[in-house]
């Protein structure tokens, strides 16, 4: 844990404070408190007393929790105790934030997401007084991601022997040592590059829905990634899995292999969730191809390739065609089909004949034929085709694909 808490002054006289005069911490990383576990803790407190006082600080005429919010909530919500033992701390907002997040990080029952958030909070709290750091993002996660990304880029460039700009060198010289020290001083020392490349993407990339489920169910990193993949592939299957694992008796995903309605989602391994996602992806892909075959003039994979070569992002293609992103990405990189067209062109076949042969649009063939040509060569040898492709590109793009 970062050592800068040494400046905080504690009043070691335990005081009994009215629970109604205490407010939760605004810096609390833990977002979910399981009622059953809280009741167990409350019973333990009733039986043995509160062994470790909570830590609070004065906030006007009231008190604000710094450490011990779980114990406080157990006493307030599930016992008849009116007062709670507490230590009063003299601490600024920044010091209180550091104490609260560091205390949370030492808890073993934090979920994977909450642990990552706690690390982000601590790193941000340690660096936030620096104006250059404070200006690189609007919230802790953005600031930490931006800084670590810049440091990682500098480190990679140095490892490759590439040149690094003076600005990047200055940033690295200023923050590298601080960042390494912060990560080294955690209760369980971490390597900041591993955190940036493996852990931080989980926090930044998952949807809010998956985030809530992962916190409530205490999912590990692999389970979170698998669940997010399932949600991207098929929202229907995602809803079925989460409904089943919350005890819904009418939803069983694979009755021939396992009764998921009797399980909590945390009992499913990442591999099992990935298996459901793979089956859903295959099912979804077949359904999309079947829809495409309804009309002979409409071929999904070729339309996706065409849209991709027009420069339309995969996300927009998926949204426009109402397909999942993995399918859109798969067909936007249809190397085999492109090679087949190139093979026909190399044989000297005319573009319109190649289009007929491959049952695709002529502009798509022209886009492949003109690929890699210099502007001079394109105007000199393929002027008609260039004009056809460019006009189709600019004039018909919105009309055809929105």
Short mmCIF file of C-alpha atoms in Angstrom, two decimals:
data_model
loop_
_atom_site.label_atom_id
_atom_site.label_comp_id
_atom_site.label_asym_id
_atom_site.label_seq_id
_atom_site.Cartn_x
_atom_site.Cartn_y
_atom_site.Cartn_z
CA UNK A 1 0.00 0.00 0.00
CA UNK A 2 1.37 3.48 -0.79
CA UNK A 3 3.22 4.88 2.19
CA UNK A 4 2.00 8.47 2.04
CA UNK A 5 -0.57 7.84 4.76
CA UNK A 6 2.12 8.47 7.39
CA UNK A 7 1.12 12.17 7.48
CA UNK A 8 -2.41 11.37 8.70
CA UNK A 9 -2.96 12.03 12.40
CA UNK A 10 -5.16 9.60 14.32
CA UNK A 11 -7.06 10.16 17.53
CA UNK A 12 -6.69 6.76 19.19
CA UNK A 13 -9.41 7.40 21.78
CA UNK A 14 -12.27 5.15 20.80
CA UNK A 15 -15.54 7.02 20.80
CA UNK A 16 -19.12 5.82 20.54
CA UNK A 17 -20.85 7.65 17.71
CA UNK A 18 -24.55 7.64 16.86
CA UNK A 19 -24.99 5.60 13.65
CA UNK A 20 -27.44 8.24 12.38
CA UNK A 21 -24.65 10.83 12.43
CA UNK A 22 -22.40 8.84 10.09
CA UNK A 23 -22.40 9.07 6.28
CA UNK A 24 -20.93 6.50 3.84
CA UNK A 25 -17.62 7.26 2.16
CA UNK A 26 -17.80 8.99 -1.24
CA UNK A 27 -14.55 7.16 -2.08
CA UNK A 28 -15.94 3.68 -1.46
CA UNK A 29 -14.88 1.29 -4.23
CA UNK A 30 -17.16 -1.53 -3.10
CA UNK A 31 -20.52 -1.02 -4.81
CA UNK A 32 -22.38 -4.16 -3.74
CA UNK A 33 -22.99 -5.46 -0.22
CA UNK A 34 -24.51 -8.94 -0.10
CA UNK A 35 -27.42 -8.96 2.37
CA UNK A 36 -26.83 -12.55 3.49
CA UNK A 37 -23.18 -11.86 4.30
CA UNK A 38 -24.13 -8.61 6.01
CA UNK A 39 -26.60 -10.48 8.21
CA UNK A 40 -23.90 -13.02 9.11
CA UNK A 41 -21.56 -10.19 10.05
CA UNK A 42 -24.29 -8.54 12.12
CA UNK A 43 -24.88 -11.79 14.04
CA UNK A 44 -21.14 -12.02 14.71
CA UNK A 45 -21.09 -8.44 16.01
CA UNK A 46 -24.09 -9.14 18.26
CA UNK A 47 -22.34 -12.21 19.66
CA UNK A 48 -18.74 -11.00 19.98
CA UNK A 49 -18.99 -7.24 19.72
CA UNK A 50 -17.23 -5.01 17.20
CA UNK A 51 -13.61 -6.14 17.59
CA UNK A 52 -12.15 -3.47 15.28
CA UNK A 53 -13.62 0.07 15.41
CA UNK A 54 -14.51 1.82 12.19
CA UNK A 55 -12.46 4.84 11.09
CA UNK A 56 -14.22 8.15 10.45
CA UNK A 57 -13.41 11.83 10.01
CA UNK A 58 -15.30 14.96 10.91
CA UNK A 59 -17.34 16.46 8.09
CA UNK A 60 -19.10 19.55 9.39
CA UNK A 61 -21.41 18.43 12.17
CA UNK A 62 -21.45 14.86 10.94
CA UNK A 63 -18.94 12.06 10.42
CA UNK A 64 -17.80 10.40 7.21
CA UNK A 65 -16.56 6.82 7.00
CA UNK A 66 -13.01 6.21 5.81
CA UNK A 67 -12.66 2.53 6.68
CA UNK A 68 -15.15 -0.06 7.92
CA UNK A 69 -18.23 0.70 5.84
CA UNK A 70 -19.26 -2.97 5.70
CA UNK A 71 -19.21 -3.19 9.51
CA UNK A 72 -21.09 0.11 9.75
CA UNK A 73 -23.82 -1.06 7.36
CA UNK A 74 -24.18 -4.37 9.22
CA UNK A 75 -24.66 -2.54 12.52
CA UNK A 76 -27.00 0.08 11.08
CA UNK A 77 -29.16 -2.22 8.96
CA UNK A 78 -29.25 -5.52 10.86
CA UNK A 79 -28.80 -4.76 14.57
CA UNK A 80 -30.54 -2.59 17.14
CA UNK A 81 -27.28 -0.88 18.14
CA UNK A 82 -27.66 2.90 18.26
CA UNK A 83 -23.96 3.71 18.66
CA UNK A 84 -20.79 2.28 17.10
CA UNK A 85 -17.15 2.42 18.29
CA UNK A 86 -15.00 4.59 16.03
CA UNK A 87 -11.60 6.21 15.67
CA UNK A 88 -11.68 9.80 14.50
CA UNK A 89 -9.11 10.78 11.88
CA UNK A 90 -7.92 14.24 10.91
CA UNK A 91 -7.59 13.90 7.13
CA UNK A 92 -8.06 15.96 3.98
CA UNK A 93 -10.23 14.72 1.11
CA UNK A 94 -7.13 13.40 -0.67
CA UNK A 95 -5.83 11.62 2.43
CA UNK A 96 -9.27 10.15 3.13
CA UNK A 97 -9.48 8.90 -0.43
CA UNK A 98 -6.07 7.25 -0.15
CA UNK A 99 -6.94 5.56 3.13
CA UNK A 100 -10.34 4.35 1.93
CA UNK A 101 -9.11 2.82 -1.33
CA UNK A 102 -6.00 1.29 0.26
CA UNK A 103 -8.10 -0.28 3.03
CA UNK A 104 -10.49 -1.74 0.47
CA UNK A 105 -7.68 -3.20 -1.60
CA UNK A 106 -6.55 -5.29 1.37
CA UNK A 107 -9.94 -7.01 1.59
CA UNK A 108 -9.96 -10.52 0.15
CA UNK A 109 -13.65 -10.50 -0.77
CA UNK A 110 -13.47 -7.73 -3.37
CA UNK A 111 -14.63 -8.77 -6.82
CA UNK A 112 -12.19 -8.61 -9.74
CA UNK A 113 -13.78 -5.41 -11.04
CA UNK A 114 -13.72 -3.75 -7.60
CA UNK A 115 -10.06 -4.72 -7.17
CA UNK A 116 -9.14 -3.12 -10.50
CA UNK A 117 -11.16 -0.02 -9.60
CA UNK A 118 -9.38 0.18 -6.23
CA UNK A 119 -5.98 0.05 -7.93
CA UNK A 120 -7.04 2.79 -10.35
CA UNK A 121 -8.27 4.93 -7.45
CA UNK A 122 -5.00 4.56 -5.54
CA UNK A 123 -2.81 5.37 -8.55
CA UNK A 124 -5.00 8.37 -9.35
CA UNK A 125 -4.98 9.59 -5.74
CA UNK A 126 -1.19 9.39 -5.59
CA UNK A 127 -0.72 11.44 -8.77
CA UNK A 128 -3.72 13.78 -8.86
CA UNK A 129 -1.87 16.72 -7.27
CA UNK A 130 0.32 16.94 -10.38
CA UNK A 131 -1.31 19.40 -12.81
CA UNK A 132 0.07 17.68 -15.91
CA UNK A 133 -1.40 14.37 -14.82
CA UNK A 134 -4.73 15.90 -13.73
CA UNK A 135 -5.19 17.44 -17.20
CA UNK A 136 -4.96 14.20 -19.22
CA UNK A 137 -8.43 12.87 -18.39
CA UNK A 138 -11.82 13.64 -16.88
CA UNK A 139 -12.00 10.71 -14.46
CA UNK A 140 -9.56 8.38 -12.66
CA UNK A 141 -9.87 5.50 -15.14
CA UNK A 142 -9.26 7.74 -18.16
CA UNK A 143 -6.28 9.45 -16.51
CA UNK A 144 -4.64 6.19 -15.43
CA UNK A 145 -5.26 4.56 -18.82
CA UNK A 146 -3.80 7.54 -20.71
CA UNK A 147 -0.70 7.79 -18.52
CA UNK A 148 0.07 4.07 -18.50
CA UNK A 149 -0.56 3.94 -22.24
CA UNK A 150 2.00 6.68 -22.86
CA UNK A 151 4.54 5.03 -20.56
CA UNK A 152 3.97 1.66 -22.21
CA UNK A 153 4.44 3.21 -25.65
CA UNK A 154 7.76 4.75 -24.57
CA UNK A 155 8.94 1.48 -23.06
CA UNK A 156 8.03 -0.46 -26.22
CA UNK A 157 9.82 2.06 -28.43
CA UNK A 158 12.93 1.79 -26.28
CA UNK A 159 12.82 -2.00 -26.41
CA UNK A 160 12.61 -1.89 -30.22
CA UNK A 161 15.38 0.69 -30.43
CA UNK A 162 13.01 3.23 -32.01
CA UNK A 163 13.35 6.95 -31.49
CA UNK A 164 11.25 8.61 -28.78
CA UNK A 165 10.12 12.24 -28.88
CA UNK A 166 11.45 14.71 -26.32
CA UNK A 167 7.95 15.20 -24.94
CA UNK A 168 7.48 11.47 -24.42
CA UNK A 169 10.93 11.14 -22.84
CA UNK A 170 10.12 13.99 -20.46
CA UNK A 171 6.79 12.38 -19.48
CA UNK A 172 8.45 9.02 -18.93
CA UNK A 173 11.26 10.53 -16.86
CA UNK A 174 8.73 12.37 -14.70
CA UNK A 175 6.22 9.60 -14.01
CA UNK A 176 7.88 6.23 -14.61
CA UNK A 177 9.58 6.05 -11.21
CA UNK A 178 6.44 7.18 -9.37
CA UNK A 179 4.25 4.63 -11.13
CA UNK A 180 6.66 1.76 -10.50
CA UNK A 181 6.89 2.71 -6.81
CA UNK A 182 3.10 2.87 -6.42
CA UNK A 183 2.59 -0.58 -7.92
CA UNK A 184 5.50 -2.02 -5.94
CA UNK A 185 3.98 -0.79 -2.66
CA UNK A 186 0.59 -2.47 -3.07
CA UNK A 187 -0.21 -5.23 -0.53
CA UNK A 188 0.40 -7.64 -3.40
CA UNK A 189 3.06 -5.99 -5.61
CA UNK A 190 2.00 -5.62 -9.24
CA UNK A 191 3.81 -4.98 -12.50
CA UNK A 192 2.23 -1.87 -14.00
CA UNK A 193 2.57 -3.03 -17.60
CA UNK A 194 0.76 -6.27 -16.80
CA UNK A 195 -2.01 -4.26 -15.13
CA UNK A 196 -2.28 -1.94 -18.14
CA UNK A 197 -2.36 -4.72 -20.74
CA UNK A 198 -4.40 -7.38 -18.89
CA UNK A 199 -6.51 -5.85 -16.13
CA UNK A 200 -7.36 -2.29 -17.16
CA UNK A 201 -8.99 -3.35 -20.48
CA UNK A 202 -11.52 -5.39 -18.47
CA UNK A 203 -12.63 -2.24 -16.65
CA UNK A 204 -12.67 -0.05 -19.77
CA UNK A 205 -14.21 -2.43 -22.31
CA UNK A 206 -17.06 -4.25 -20.56
CA UNK A 207 -20.64 -3.01 -20.64
CA UNK A 208 -22.30 -1.60 -17.55
CA UNK A 209 -24.69 -4.56 -17.47
CA UNK A 210 -21.86 -7.12 -17.34
CA UNK A 211 -20.04 -4.94 -14.81
CA UNK A 212 -23.00 -5.03 -12.41
CA UNK A 213 -23.43 -8.80 -12.74
CA UNK A 214 -19.70 -9.40 -12.22
CA UNK A 215 -19.66 -7.31 -9.04
CA UNK A 216 -22.81 -8.88 -7.59
CA UNK A 217 -21.66 -12.41 -8.36
CA UNK A 218 -17.95 -11.91 -7.62
CA UNK A 219 -16.81 -13.14 -11.04
CA UNK A 220 -13.12 -13.51 -11.82
CA UNK A 221 -11.36 -11.89 -14.78
CA UNK A 222 -11.76 -14.84 -17.15
CA UNK A 223 -15.47 -15.19 -16.37
CA UNK A 224 -16.00 -11.47 -16.98
CA UNK A 225 -14.31 -11.60 -20.38
CA UNK A 226 -16.31 -14.69 -21.36
CA UNK A 227 -19.59 -13.12 -20.24
CA UNK A 228 -18.88 -9.93 -22.20
CA UNK A 229 -18.12 -12.04 -25.28
CA UNK A 230 -21.42 -13.87 -24.85
CA UNK A 231 -23.30 -10.58 -24.58
CA UNK A 232 -21.67 -9.29 -27.78
CA UNK A 233 -22.42 -12.49 -29.67
CA UNK A 234 -26.02 -12.93 -28.55
CA UNK A 235 -27.96 -10.76 -26.14
CA UNK A 236 -30.67 -13.45 -26.07
CA UNK A 237 -28.25 -16.15 -24.87
CA UNK A 238 -26.72 -13.70 -22.41
CA UNK A 239 -30.14 -13.05 -20.88
CA UNK A 240 -30.85 -16.79 -20.70
CA UNK A 241 -27.56 -17.54 -18.95
CA UNK A 242 -27.92 -14.76 -16.39
CA UNK A 243 -31.62 -15.62 -15.84
CA UNK A 244 -30.82 -19.31 -15.40
CA UNK A 245 -28.06 -18.63 -12.94
CA UNK A 246 -30.32 -16.43 -10.86
CA UNK A 247 -32.56 -19.40 -10.25
CA UNK A 248 -35.27 -18.94 -12.88
CA UNK A 249 -36.92 -22.41 -13.09
CA UNK A 250 -38.17 -21.98 -16.65
CA UNK A 251 -34.78 -21.34 -18.30
CA UNK A 252 -32.36 -24.16 -18.92
CA UNK A 253 -29.71 -23.60 -21.60
CA UNK A 254 -28.49 -27.11 -22.26
CA UNK A 255 -30.72 -29.70 -20.62
CA UNK A 256 -28.77 -32.49 -22.26
CA UNK A 257 -25.54 -31.60 -20.45
CA UNK A 258 -26.15 -29.52 -17.36
CA UNK A 259 -29.04 -27.93 -15.48
CA UNK A 260 -28.00 -24.27 -15.33
CA UNK A 261 -31.16 -23.24 -13.49
CA UNK A 262 -29.75 -24.78 -10.31
CA UNK A 263 -26.47 -22.85 -10.48
CA UNK A 264 -25.17 -19.44 -9.61
CA UNK A 265 -23.36 -17.84 -12.53
CA UNK A 266 -20.13 -17.75 -10.53
CA UNK A 267 -20.24 -21.59 -10.54
CA UNK A 268 -19.86 -21.59 -14.34
CA UNK A 269 -16.26 -21.66 -15.52
CA UNK A 270 -15.06 -19.20 -18.14
CA UNK A 271 -14.70 -22.14 -20.54
CA UNK A 272 -18.36 -23.11 -20.06
CA UNK A 273 -19.51 -19.55 -20.74
CA UNK A 274 -17.24 -19.40 -23.81
CA UNK A 275 -18.78 -22.68 -25.01
CA UNK A 276 -22.25 -21.14 -24.88
CA UNK A 277 -20.91 -18.09 -26.75
CA UNK A 278 -19.35 -20.25 -29.49
CA UNK A 279 -22.58 -22.16 -30.05
CA UNK A 280 -24.54 -18.90 -30.11
CA UNK A 281 -22.10 -17.41 -32.63
CA UNK A 282 -22.48 -20.40 -34.96
CA UNK A 283 -26.25 -20.28 -34.64
CA UNK A 284 -26.31 -16.53 -35.24
CA UNK A 285 -23.99 -16.84 -38.24
CA UNK A 286 -26.15 -19.50 -39.88
CA UNK A 287 -29.27 -17.42 -39.29
CA UNK A 288 -27.63 -14.38 -40.88
CA UNK A 289 -26.51 -16.37 -43.91
CA UNK A 290 -30.00 -17.85 -44.29
CA UNK A 291 -31.48 -14.35 -44.20
CA UNK A 292 -28.98 -13.31 -46.85
CA UNK A 293 -30.02 -16.16 -49.16
CA UNK A 294 -33.67 -15.06 -49.20
CA UNK A 295 -32.80 -12.71 -52.07
CA UNK A 296 -30.32 -13.87 -54.76
CA UNK A 297 -29.08 -10.29 -55.17
CA UNK A 298 -28.19 -9.96 -51.50
CA UNK A 299 -25.10 -11.76 -50.17
CA UNK A 300 -24.24 -10.77 -46.63
CA UNK A 301 -20.52 -11.51 -46.68
CA UNK A 302 -19.98 -9.55 -49.91
CA UNK A 303 -22.01 -6.58 -48.70
CA UNK A 304 -19.94 -6.52 -45.49
CA UNK A 305 -16.71 -6.65 -47.51
CA UNK A 306 -17.97 -3.85 -49.77
CA UNK A 307 -18.93 -1.65 -46.83
CA UNK A 308 -15.60 -2.33 -45.15
CA UNK A 309 -13.67 -1.29 -48.27
CA UNK A 310 -15.71 1.90 -48.35
CA UNK A 311 -14.16 2.69 -44.99
CA UNK A 312 -17.27 2.10 -42.88
CA UNK A 313 -16.25 0.94 -39.36
CA UNK A 314 -17.13 -2.58 -38.27
CA UNK A 315 -19.38 -1.24 -35.49
CA UNK A 316 -21.50 0.72 -37.98
CA UNK A 317 -21.68 -2.21 -40.38
CA UNK A 318 -22.94 -4.45 -37.59
CA UNK A 319 -25.51 -1.89 -36.47
CA UNK A 320 -26.70 -1.16 -40.02
CA UNK A 321 -27.10 -4.83 -41.00
CA UNK A 322 -28.31 -5.86 -37.54
CA UNK A 323 -25.64 -8.49 -37.03
CA UNK A 324 -23.10 -9.04 -34.27
CA UNK A 325 -19.67 -7.43 -34.48
CA UNK A 326 -17.77 -10.71 -34.71
CA UNK A 327 -19.65 -11.66 -37.88
CA UNK A 328 -19.05 -8.20 -39.36
CA UNK A 329 -15.34 -8.36 -38.53
CA UNK A 330 -15.04 -11.89 -39.93
CA UNK A 331 -16.46 -11.00 -43.35
CA UNK A 332 -14.75 -7.59 -43.53
CA UNK A 333 -11.47 -9.53 -43.65
CA UNK A 334 -12.57 -12.08 -46.29
CA UNK A 335 -9.06 -12.81 -47.59
CA UNK A 336 -10.08 -15.95 -49.52
CA UNK A 337 -12.71 -14.09 -51.55
CA UNK A 338 -10.32 -11.21 -52.32
CA UNK A 339 -7.63 -13.65 -53.46
CA UNK A 340 -10.15 -15.38 -55.71
CA UNK A 341 -11.00 -12.08 -57.42
CA UNK A 342 -7.30 -11.20 -57.80
CA UNK A 343 -6.68 -14.59 -59.38
CA UNK A 344 -9.38 -13.94 -61.99
CA UNK A 345 -8.02 -10.45 -62.68
CA UNK A 346 -4.50 -11.81 -63.13
CA UNK A 347 -5.84 -14.11 -65.83
CA UNK A 348 -6.85 -11.00 -67.78
CA UNK A 349 -10.60 -11.25 -67.22
CA UNK A 350 -12.54 -8.00 -67.54
CA UNK A 351 -13.86 -6.50 -64.31
CA UNK A 352 -17.51 -6.85 -65.29
CA UNK A 353 -16.92 -10.53 -66.13
CA UNK A 354 -15.19 -11.10 -62.79
CA UNK A 355 -18.15 -9.45 -61.03
CA UNK A 356 -20.57 -11.78 -62.82
CA UNK A 357 -18.40 -14.80 -62.09
CA UNK A 358 -18.20 -14.04 -58.36
CA UNK A 359 -21.76 -12.68 -58.09
CA UNK A 360 -20.68 -9.42 -56.54
CA UNK A 361 -20.88 -5.74 -57.44
CA UNK A 362 -18.57 -4.43 -60.17
CA UNK A 363 -17.30 -1.56 -57.96
CA UNK A 364 -16.09 -4.15 -55.45
CA UNK A 365 -14.02 -5.80 -58.19
CA UNK A 366 -12.67 -2.41 -59.28
CA UNK A 367 -11.68 -1.57 -55.71
CA UNK A 368 -9.58 -4.74 -55.63
CA UNK A 369 -8.18 -4.17 -59.13
CA UNK A 370 -7.10 -0.62 -58.25
CA UNK A 371 -5.61 -1.60 -54.92
CA UNK A 372 -1.95 -0.68 -54.61
CA UNK A 373 -1.92 1.35 -57.84
CA UNK A 374 -0.35 4.78 -57.82
CA UNK A 375 -2.55 7.74 -58.73
CA UNK A 376 -0.71 8.07 -62.04
CA UNK A 377 -1.21 4.41 -62.92
CA UNK A 378 -4.85 4.55 -61.93
CA UNK A 379 -5.59 7.56 -64.13
CA UNK A 380 -3.39 6.33 -66.95
CA UNK A 381 -4.50 2.73 -67.31
CA UNK A 382 -7.77 2.46 -65.39
CA UNK A 383 -9.41 5.84 -65.76
CA UNK A 384 -12.85 4.50 -66.56
CA UNK A 385 -12.76 2.04 -63.70
CA UNK A 386 -11.41 4.62 -61.31
CA UNK A 387 -14.23 6.98 -62.17
CA UNK A 388 -16.78 4.22 -61.74
CA UNK A 389 -15.41 3.23 -58.35
CA UNK A 390 -15.02 6.77 -57.03
CA UNK A 391 -18.46 7.89 -58.16
CA UNK A 392 -20.04 4.78 -56.69
CA UNK A 393 -18.08 5.33 -53.49
CA UNK A 394 -19.00 8.96 -52.89
CA UNK A 395 -22.43 9.24 -54.50
CA UNK A 396 -24.00 5.94 -53.54
CA UNK A 397 -22.45 5.23 -50.14
CA UNK A 398 -25.16 6.96 -48.11
CA UNK A 399 -27.91 5.88 -50.46
CA UNK A 400 -26.97 2.20 -50.25
CA UNK A 401 -25.81 1.84 -46.66
CA UNK A 402 -26.92 4.94 -44.75
#
